[in-house]
Short mmCIF file of C-alpha atoms in Angstrom, two decimals:
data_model
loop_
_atom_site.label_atom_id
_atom_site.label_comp_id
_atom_site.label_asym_id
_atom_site.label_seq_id
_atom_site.Cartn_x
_atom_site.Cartn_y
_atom_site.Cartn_z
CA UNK T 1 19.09 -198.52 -3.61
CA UNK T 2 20.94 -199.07 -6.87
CA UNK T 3 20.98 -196.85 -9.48
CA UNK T 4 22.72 -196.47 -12.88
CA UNK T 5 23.59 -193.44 -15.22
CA UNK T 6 23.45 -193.79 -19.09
CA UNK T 7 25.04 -190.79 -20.67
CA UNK T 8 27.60 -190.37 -18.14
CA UNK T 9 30.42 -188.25 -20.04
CA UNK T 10 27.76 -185.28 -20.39
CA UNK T 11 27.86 -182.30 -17.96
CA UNK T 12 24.54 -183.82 -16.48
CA UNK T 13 26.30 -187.14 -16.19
CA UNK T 14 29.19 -186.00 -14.37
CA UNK T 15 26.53 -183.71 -11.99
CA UNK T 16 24.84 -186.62 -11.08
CA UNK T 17 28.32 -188.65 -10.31
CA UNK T 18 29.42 -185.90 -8.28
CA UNK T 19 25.70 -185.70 -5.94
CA UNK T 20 25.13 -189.95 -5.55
CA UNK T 21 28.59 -190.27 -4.96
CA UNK T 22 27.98 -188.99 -1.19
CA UNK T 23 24.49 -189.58 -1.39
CA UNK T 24 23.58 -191.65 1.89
CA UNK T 25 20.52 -194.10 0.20
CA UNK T 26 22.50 -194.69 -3.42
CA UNK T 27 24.31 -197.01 -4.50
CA UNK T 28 26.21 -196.18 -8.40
CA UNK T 29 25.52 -199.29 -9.17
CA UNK T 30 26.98 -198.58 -12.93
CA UNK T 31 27.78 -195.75 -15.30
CA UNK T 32 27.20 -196.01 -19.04
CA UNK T 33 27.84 -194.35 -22.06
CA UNK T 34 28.93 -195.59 -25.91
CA UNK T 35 32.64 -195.03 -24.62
CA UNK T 36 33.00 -198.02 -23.36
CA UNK T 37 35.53 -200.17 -21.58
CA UNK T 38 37.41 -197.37 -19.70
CA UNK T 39 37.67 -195.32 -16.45
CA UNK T 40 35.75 -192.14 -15.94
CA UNK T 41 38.31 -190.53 -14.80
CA UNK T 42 40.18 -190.58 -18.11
CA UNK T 43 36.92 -188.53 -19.12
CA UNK T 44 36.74 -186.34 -16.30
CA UNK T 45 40.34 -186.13 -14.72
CA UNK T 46 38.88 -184.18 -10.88
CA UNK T 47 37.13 -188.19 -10.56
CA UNK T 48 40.34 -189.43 -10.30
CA UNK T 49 40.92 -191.87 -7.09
CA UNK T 50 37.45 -190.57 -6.19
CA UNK T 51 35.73 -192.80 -8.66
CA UNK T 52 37.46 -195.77 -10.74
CA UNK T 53 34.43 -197.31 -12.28
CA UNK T 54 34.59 -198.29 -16.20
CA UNK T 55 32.19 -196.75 -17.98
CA UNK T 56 29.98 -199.56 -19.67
CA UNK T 57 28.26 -200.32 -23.07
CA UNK T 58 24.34 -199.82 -22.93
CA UNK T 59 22.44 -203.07 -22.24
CA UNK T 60 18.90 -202.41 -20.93
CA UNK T 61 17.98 -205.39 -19.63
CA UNK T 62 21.21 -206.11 -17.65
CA UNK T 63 20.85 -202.25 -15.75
CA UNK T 64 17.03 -203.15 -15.36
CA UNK T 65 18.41 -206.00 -13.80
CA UNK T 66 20.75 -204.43 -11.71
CA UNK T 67 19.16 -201.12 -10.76
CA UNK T 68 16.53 -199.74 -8.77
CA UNK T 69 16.67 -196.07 -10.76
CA UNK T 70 18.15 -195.56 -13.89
CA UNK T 71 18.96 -191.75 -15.00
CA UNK T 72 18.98 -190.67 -18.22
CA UNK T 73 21.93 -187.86 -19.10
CA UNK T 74 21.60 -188.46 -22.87
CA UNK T 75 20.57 -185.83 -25.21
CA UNK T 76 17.45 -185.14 -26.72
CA UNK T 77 16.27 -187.48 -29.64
CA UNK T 78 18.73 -190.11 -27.99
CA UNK T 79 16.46 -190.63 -24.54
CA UNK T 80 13.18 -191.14 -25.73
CA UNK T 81 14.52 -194.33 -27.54
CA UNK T 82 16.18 -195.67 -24.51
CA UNK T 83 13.15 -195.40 -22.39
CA UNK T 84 11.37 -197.35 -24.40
CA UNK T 85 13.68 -200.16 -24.22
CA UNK T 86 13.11 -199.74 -20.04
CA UNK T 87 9.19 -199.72 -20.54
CA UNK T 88 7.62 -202.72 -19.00
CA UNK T 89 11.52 -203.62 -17.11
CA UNK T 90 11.14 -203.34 -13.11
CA UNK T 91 12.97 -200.10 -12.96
CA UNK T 92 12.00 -196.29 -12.27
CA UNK T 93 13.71 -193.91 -15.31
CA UNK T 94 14.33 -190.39 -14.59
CA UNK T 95 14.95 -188.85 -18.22
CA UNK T 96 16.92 -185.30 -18.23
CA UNK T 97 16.54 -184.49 -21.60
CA UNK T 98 13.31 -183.06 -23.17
CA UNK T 99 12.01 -186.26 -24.99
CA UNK T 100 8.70 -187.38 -22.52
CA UNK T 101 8.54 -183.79 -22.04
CA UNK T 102 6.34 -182.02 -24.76
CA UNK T 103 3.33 -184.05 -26.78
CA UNK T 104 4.78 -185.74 -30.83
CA UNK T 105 3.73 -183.00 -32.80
CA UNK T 106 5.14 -180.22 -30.66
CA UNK T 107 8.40 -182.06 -29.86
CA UNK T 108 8.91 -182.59 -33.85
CA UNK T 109 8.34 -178.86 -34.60
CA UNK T 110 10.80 -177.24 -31.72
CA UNK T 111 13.24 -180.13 -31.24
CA UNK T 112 13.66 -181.01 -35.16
CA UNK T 113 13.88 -184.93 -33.99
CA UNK T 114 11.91 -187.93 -34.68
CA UNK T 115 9.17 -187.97 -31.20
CA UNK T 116 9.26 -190.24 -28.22
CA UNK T 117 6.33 -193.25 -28.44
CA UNK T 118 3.43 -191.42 -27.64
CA UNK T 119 2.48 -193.78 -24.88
CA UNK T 120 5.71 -192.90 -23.14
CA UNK T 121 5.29 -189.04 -22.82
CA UNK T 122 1.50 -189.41 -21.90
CA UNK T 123 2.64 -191.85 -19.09
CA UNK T 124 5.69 -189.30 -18.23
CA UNK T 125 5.53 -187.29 -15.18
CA UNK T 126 6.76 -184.03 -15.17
CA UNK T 127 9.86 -183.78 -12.89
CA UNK T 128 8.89 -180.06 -10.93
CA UNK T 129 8.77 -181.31 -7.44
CA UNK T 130 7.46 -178.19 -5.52
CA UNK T 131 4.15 -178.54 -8.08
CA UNK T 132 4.26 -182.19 -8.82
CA UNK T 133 5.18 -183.93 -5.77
CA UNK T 134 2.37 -186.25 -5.65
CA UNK T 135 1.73 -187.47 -8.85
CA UNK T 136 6.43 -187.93 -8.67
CA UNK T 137 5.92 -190.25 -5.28
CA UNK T 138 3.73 -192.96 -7.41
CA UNK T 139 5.39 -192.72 -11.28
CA UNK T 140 7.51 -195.12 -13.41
CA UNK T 141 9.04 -192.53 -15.43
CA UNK T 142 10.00 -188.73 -14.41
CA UNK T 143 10.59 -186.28 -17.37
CA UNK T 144 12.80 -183.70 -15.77
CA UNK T 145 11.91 -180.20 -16.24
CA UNK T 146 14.18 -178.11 -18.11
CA UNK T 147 16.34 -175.49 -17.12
CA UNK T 148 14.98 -172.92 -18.09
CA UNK T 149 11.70 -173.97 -17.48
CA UNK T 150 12.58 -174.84 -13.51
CA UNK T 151 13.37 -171.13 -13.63
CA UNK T 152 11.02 -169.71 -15.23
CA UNK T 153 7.84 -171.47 -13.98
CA UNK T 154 9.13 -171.31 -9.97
CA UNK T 155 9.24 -167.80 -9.95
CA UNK T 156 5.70 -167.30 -12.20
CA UNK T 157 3.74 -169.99 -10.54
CA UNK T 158 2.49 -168.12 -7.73
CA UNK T 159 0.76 -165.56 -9.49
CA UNK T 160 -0.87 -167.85 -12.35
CA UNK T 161 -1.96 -170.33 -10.18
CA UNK T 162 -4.23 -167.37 -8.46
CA UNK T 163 -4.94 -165.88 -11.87
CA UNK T 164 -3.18 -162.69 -10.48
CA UNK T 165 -2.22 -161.97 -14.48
CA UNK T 166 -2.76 -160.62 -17.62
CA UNK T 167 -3.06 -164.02 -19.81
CA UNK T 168 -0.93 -162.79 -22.59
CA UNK T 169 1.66 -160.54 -20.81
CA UNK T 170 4.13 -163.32 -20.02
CA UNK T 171 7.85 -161.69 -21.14
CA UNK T 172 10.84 -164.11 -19.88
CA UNK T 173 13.89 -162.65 -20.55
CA UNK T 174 16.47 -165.71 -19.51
CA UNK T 175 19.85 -165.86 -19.67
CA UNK T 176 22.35 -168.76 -19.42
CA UNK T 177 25.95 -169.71 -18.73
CA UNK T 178 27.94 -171.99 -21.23
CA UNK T 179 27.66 -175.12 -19.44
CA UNK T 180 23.78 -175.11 -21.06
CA UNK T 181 24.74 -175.74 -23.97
CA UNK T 182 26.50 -179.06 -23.17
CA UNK T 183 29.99 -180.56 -23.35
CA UNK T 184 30.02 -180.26 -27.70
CA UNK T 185 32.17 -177.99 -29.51
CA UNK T 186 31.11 -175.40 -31.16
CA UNK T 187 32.12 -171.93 -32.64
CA UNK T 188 29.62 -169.67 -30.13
CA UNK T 189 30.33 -171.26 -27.45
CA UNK T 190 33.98 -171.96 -27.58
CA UNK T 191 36.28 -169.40 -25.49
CA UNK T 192 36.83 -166.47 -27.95
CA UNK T 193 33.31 -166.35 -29.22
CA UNK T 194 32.00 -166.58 -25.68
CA UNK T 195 34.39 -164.71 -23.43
CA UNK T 196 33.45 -161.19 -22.61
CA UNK T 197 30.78 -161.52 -24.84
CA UNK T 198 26.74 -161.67 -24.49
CA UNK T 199 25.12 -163.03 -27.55
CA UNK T 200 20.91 -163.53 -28.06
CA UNK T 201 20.28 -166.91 -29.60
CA UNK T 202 17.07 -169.17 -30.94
CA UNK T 203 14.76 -165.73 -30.68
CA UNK T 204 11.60 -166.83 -30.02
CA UNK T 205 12.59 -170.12 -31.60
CA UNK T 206 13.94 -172.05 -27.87
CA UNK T 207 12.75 -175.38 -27.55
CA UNK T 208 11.67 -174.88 -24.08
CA UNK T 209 9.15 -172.51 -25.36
CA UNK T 210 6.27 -175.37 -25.44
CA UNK T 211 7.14 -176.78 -22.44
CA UNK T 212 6.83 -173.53 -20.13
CA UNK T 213 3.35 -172.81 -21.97
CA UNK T 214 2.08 -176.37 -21.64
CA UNK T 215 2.52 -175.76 -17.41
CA UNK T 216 1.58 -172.70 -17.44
CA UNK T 217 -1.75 -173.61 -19.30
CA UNK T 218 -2.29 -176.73 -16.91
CA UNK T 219 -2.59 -173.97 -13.65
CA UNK T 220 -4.49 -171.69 -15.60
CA UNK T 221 -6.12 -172.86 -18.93
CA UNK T 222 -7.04 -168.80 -20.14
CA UNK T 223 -2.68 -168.00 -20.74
CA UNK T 224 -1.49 -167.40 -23.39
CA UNK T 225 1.54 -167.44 -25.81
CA UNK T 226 4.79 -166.18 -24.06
CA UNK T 227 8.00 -164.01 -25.03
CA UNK T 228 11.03 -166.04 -24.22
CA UNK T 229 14.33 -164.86 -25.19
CA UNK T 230 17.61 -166.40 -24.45
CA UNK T 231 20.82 -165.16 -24.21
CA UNK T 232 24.50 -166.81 -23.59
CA UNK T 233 26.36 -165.77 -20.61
CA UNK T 234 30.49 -166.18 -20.52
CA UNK T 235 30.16 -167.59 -17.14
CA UNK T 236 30.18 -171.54 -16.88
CA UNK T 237 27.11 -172.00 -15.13
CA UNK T 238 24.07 -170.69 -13.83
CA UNK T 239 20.62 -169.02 -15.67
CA UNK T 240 18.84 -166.03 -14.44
CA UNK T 241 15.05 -165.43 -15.88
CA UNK T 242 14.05 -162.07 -15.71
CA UNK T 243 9.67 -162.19 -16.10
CA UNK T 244 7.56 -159.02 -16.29
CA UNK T 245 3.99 -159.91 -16.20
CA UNK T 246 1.02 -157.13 -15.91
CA UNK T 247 -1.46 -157.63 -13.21
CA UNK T 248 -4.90 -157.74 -13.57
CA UNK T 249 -5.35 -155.61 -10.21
CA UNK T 250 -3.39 -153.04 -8.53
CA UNK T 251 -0.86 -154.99 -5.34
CA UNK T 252 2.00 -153.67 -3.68
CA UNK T 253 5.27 -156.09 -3.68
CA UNK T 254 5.07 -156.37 -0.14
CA UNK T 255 1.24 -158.12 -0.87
CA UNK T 256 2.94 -160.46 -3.33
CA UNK T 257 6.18 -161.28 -1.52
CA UNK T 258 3.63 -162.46 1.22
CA UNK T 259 2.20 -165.00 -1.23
CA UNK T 260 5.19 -166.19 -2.60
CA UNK T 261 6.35 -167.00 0.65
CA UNK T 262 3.15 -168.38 1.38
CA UNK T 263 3.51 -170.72 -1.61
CA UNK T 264 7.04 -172.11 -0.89
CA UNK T 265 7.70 -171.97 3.09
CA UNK T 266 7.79 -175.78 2.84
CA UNK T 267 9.71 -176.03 -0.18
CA UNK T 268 13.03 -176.89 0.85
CA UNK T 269 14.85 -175.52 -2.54
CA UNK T 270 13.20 -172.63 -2.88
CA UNK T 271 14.22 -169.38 -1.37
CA UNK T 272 11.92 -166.14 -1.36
CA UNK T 273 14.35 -163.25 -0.85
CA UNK T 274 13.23 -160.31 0.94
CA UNK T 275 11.61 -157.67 -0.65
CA UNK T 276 14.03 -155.23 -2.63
CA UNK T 277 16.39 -157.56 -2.72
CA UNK T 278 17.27 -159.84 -5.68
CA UNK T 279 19.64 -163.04 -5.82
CA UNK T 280 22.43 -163.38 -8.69
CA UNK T 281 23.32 -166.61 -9.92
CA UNK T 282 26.58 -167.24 -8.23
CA UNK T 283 24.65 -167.23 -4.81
CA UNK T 284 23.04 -170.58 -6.26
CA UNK T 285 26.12 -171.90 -7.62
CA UNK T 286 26.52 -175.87 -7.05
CA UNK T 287 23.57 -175.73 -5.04
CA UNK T 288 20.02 -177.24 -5.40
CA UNK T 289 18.35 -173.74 -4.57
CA UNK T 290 16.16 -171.39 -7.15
CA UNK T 291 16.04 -167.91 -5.43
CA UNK T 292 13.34 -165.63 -6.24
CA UNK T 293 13.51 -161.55 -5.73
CA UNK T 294 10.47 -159.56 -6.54
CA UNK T 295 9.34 -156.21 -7.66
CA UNK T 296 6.05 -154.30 -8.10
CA UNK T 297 5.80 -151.25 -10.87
CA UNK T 298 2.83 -149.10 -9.31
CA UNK T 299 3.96 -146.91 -11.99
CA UNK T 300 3.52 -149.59 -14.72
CA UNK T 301 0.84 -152.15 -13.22
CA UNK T 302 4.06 -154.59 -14.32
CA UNK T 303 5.48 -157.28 -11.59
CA UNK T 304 9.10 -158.07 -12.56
CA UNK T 305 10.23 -161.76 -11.13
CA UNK T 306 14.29 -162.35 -10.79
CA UNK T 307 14.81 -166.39 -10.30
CA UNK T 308 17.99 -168.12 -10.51
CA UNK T 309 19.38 -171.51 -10.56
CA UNK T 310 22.31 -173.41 -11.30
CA UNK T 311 21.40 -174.96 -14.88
CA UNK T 312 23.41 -178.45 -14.02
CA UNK T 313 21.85 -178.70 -10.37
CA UNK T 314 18.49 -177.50 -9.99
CA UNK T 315 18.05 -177.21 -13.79
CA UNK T 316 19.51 -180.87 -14.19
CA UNK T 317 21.40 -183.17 -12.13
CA UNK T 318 19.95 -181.73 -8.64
CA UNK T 319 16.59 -181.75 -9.42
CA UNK T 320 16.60 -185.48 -10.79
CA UNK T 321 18.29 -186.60 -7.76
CA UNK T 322 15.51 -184.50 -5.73
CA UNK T 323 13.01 -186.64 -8.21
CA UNK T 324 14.52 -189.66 -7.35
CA UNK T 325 14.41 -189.35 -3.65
CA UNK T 326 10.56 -188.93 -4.21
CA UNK T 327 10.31 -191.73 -6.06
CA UNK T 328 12.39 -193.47 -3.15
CA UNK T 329 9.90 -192.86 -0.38
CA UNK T 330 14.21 -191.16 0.60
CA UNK T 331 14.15 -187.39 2.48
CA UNK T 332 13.62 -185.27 -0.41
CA UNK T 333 16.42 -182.91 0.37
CA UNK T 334 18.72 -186.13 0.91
CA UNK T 335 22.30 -186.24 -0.91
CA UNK T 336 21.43 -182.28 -2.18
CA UNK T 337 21.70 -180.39 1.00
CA UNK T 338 25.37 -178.37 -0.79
CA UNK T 339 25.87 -175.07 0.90
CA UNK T 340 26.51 -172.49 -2.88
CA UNK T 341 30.13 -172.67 -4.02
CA UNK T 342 31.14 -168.34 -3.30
CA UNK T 343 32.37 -166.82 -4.38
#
């Protein structure tokens, strides 16, 4: 199958390059981006006699044309418009950024951008494969999840989905490494300010604060607001979400581990670790994987939920590509199966 990448000189861009380029069913059929008319390697010098495509100007009706798939690396406020020009055009569109994501009204309060057409984000599917597989197999357009949100609603899904819970007792403490922030300059993120540092930012302000509740309302319709704090990390990549959550009846970790596992012993990305142990985010890193450690408080009545990802693979790149081989009728895992970069 063909596919094409618009926004290709973004970290999720270059992500995707890197995973179709040895993917066995795609084809890079194109790469586009408003740099036009030169190599990608002159963007991102490690392509260098790997790929020698041009990157292209954006013309939607020659990559419908063209293409089979066409992914969306462009930021928020940018996407939504360019799906619209792919509406009604023979070709499936997997967007990364948050534009189908979050209904008008929402989206213009968090994301401070003109909305998406409504029809597009009602017609959206949302991208989280291990939840969504079925209604992914038969859509037109994916919204991929967030990062944050990947990491966050893997590793509290099991319990809300069996209403194990205190509706309002959601606290995500997440934390991410530069890379999240994109490939723009900027003072907190550049070396000096970010090096050696660890800095709290967008308190209780994050944009991915609808879009976690929204899930989390569609498994259980009695949640409530959450706590979500972020924080940058001076590492390049990776997020861990630290949740504490107060249950409604008294379990020990063992019980819940045995549910979790439960849950996701089919899921080929997600990996339950054994109980008192709890994954870090380089064990993740370049991978596809969200790892999941567990602990029950019998002290508190609190469960505490460790998940992390890589925030370009599974929180990105990875997980489109795993959307895409849905979409594909392909081997879900196919292209993705990358053994962590460690250390």
């Amino acid at each position: 199958m063909n596919v094409s990448i618009i926004g290709t000189t973004g970290y999720g861009g270059a992500e995707l390059l890197r995973i179709l380029k040895q993917h066995p069913e795609f084809n890079i059929k194109s790469i586009h981006s408003t740099k036009d008319n030169i190599p990608i390697w002159t963007e991102y010098p490690h392509l260098y006699g790997i790929l020698d495509e041009n990157l292209q100007g954006i013309d939607s009706e020659q990559i419908a044309a063209q293409s089979d798939i066409v992914f969306l690396a462009t930021p928020s406020g940018i996407s939504g418009k360019l799906a619209e020009d792919f509406s009604g055009k023979d070709v499936k569109v997997i967007d990364l950024s948050g534009d189908l994501r979050i209904p008008a009204q929402a989206y213009q309060k968090w994301y401070k951008h003109a909305p998406a057409n409504e029809s597009l984000v009602e017609k959206a599917v949302y991208g989280l494969p291990e939840w969504h597989r079925r209604e992914i197999a038969s859509a037109e357009i994916i919204s991929n999840p967030g990062c944050y949100p990947t990491a966050a609603l893997l590793s509290l899904a099991p319990v809300v989905n069996e209403n194990l819970i205190r509706p309002d007792s959601v606290v995500i403490d997440a934390k991410s490494g530069v890379s999240g922030a994109g490939r723009a300059l900027s003072r907190t993120t550049s070396y000096a300010e970010a090096n050696e540092n660890l800095r709290v930012y967008k308190v209780n302000q994050h944009q991915h604060t609808p879009e976690i509740e929204q899930q989390l309302m569609k498994w259980n319709s009695e949640m409530k607001p959450i706590t979500f704090t972020t924080h940058l990390l001076p590492i390049t990549r990776g997020i861990m979400t630290t949740s504490y959550v107060q249950l409604t009846k008294e379990y020990t970790s063992s019980q819940i581990l045995e549910l979790y596992q439960s849950v996701y012993e089919n899921q080929p990305f997600v990996r339950i670790r054994p109980e008192n142990t709890f994954p870090s985010v380089k064990e993740v890193a370049g991978s596809n994987f969200c790892d999941i450690g567990i602990h029950m408080d019998s002290r508190t009545g609190r469960l505490t939920i460790v998940s992390v990802i890589d925030n370009l693979m599974k929180g990105a790149a990875g997980q489109a590509v795993q959307n895409a081989n849905i979409i594909s009728g392909c081997d879900e895992a196919a292209g993705l199966g990358f053994v962590p970069l460690y250390p």
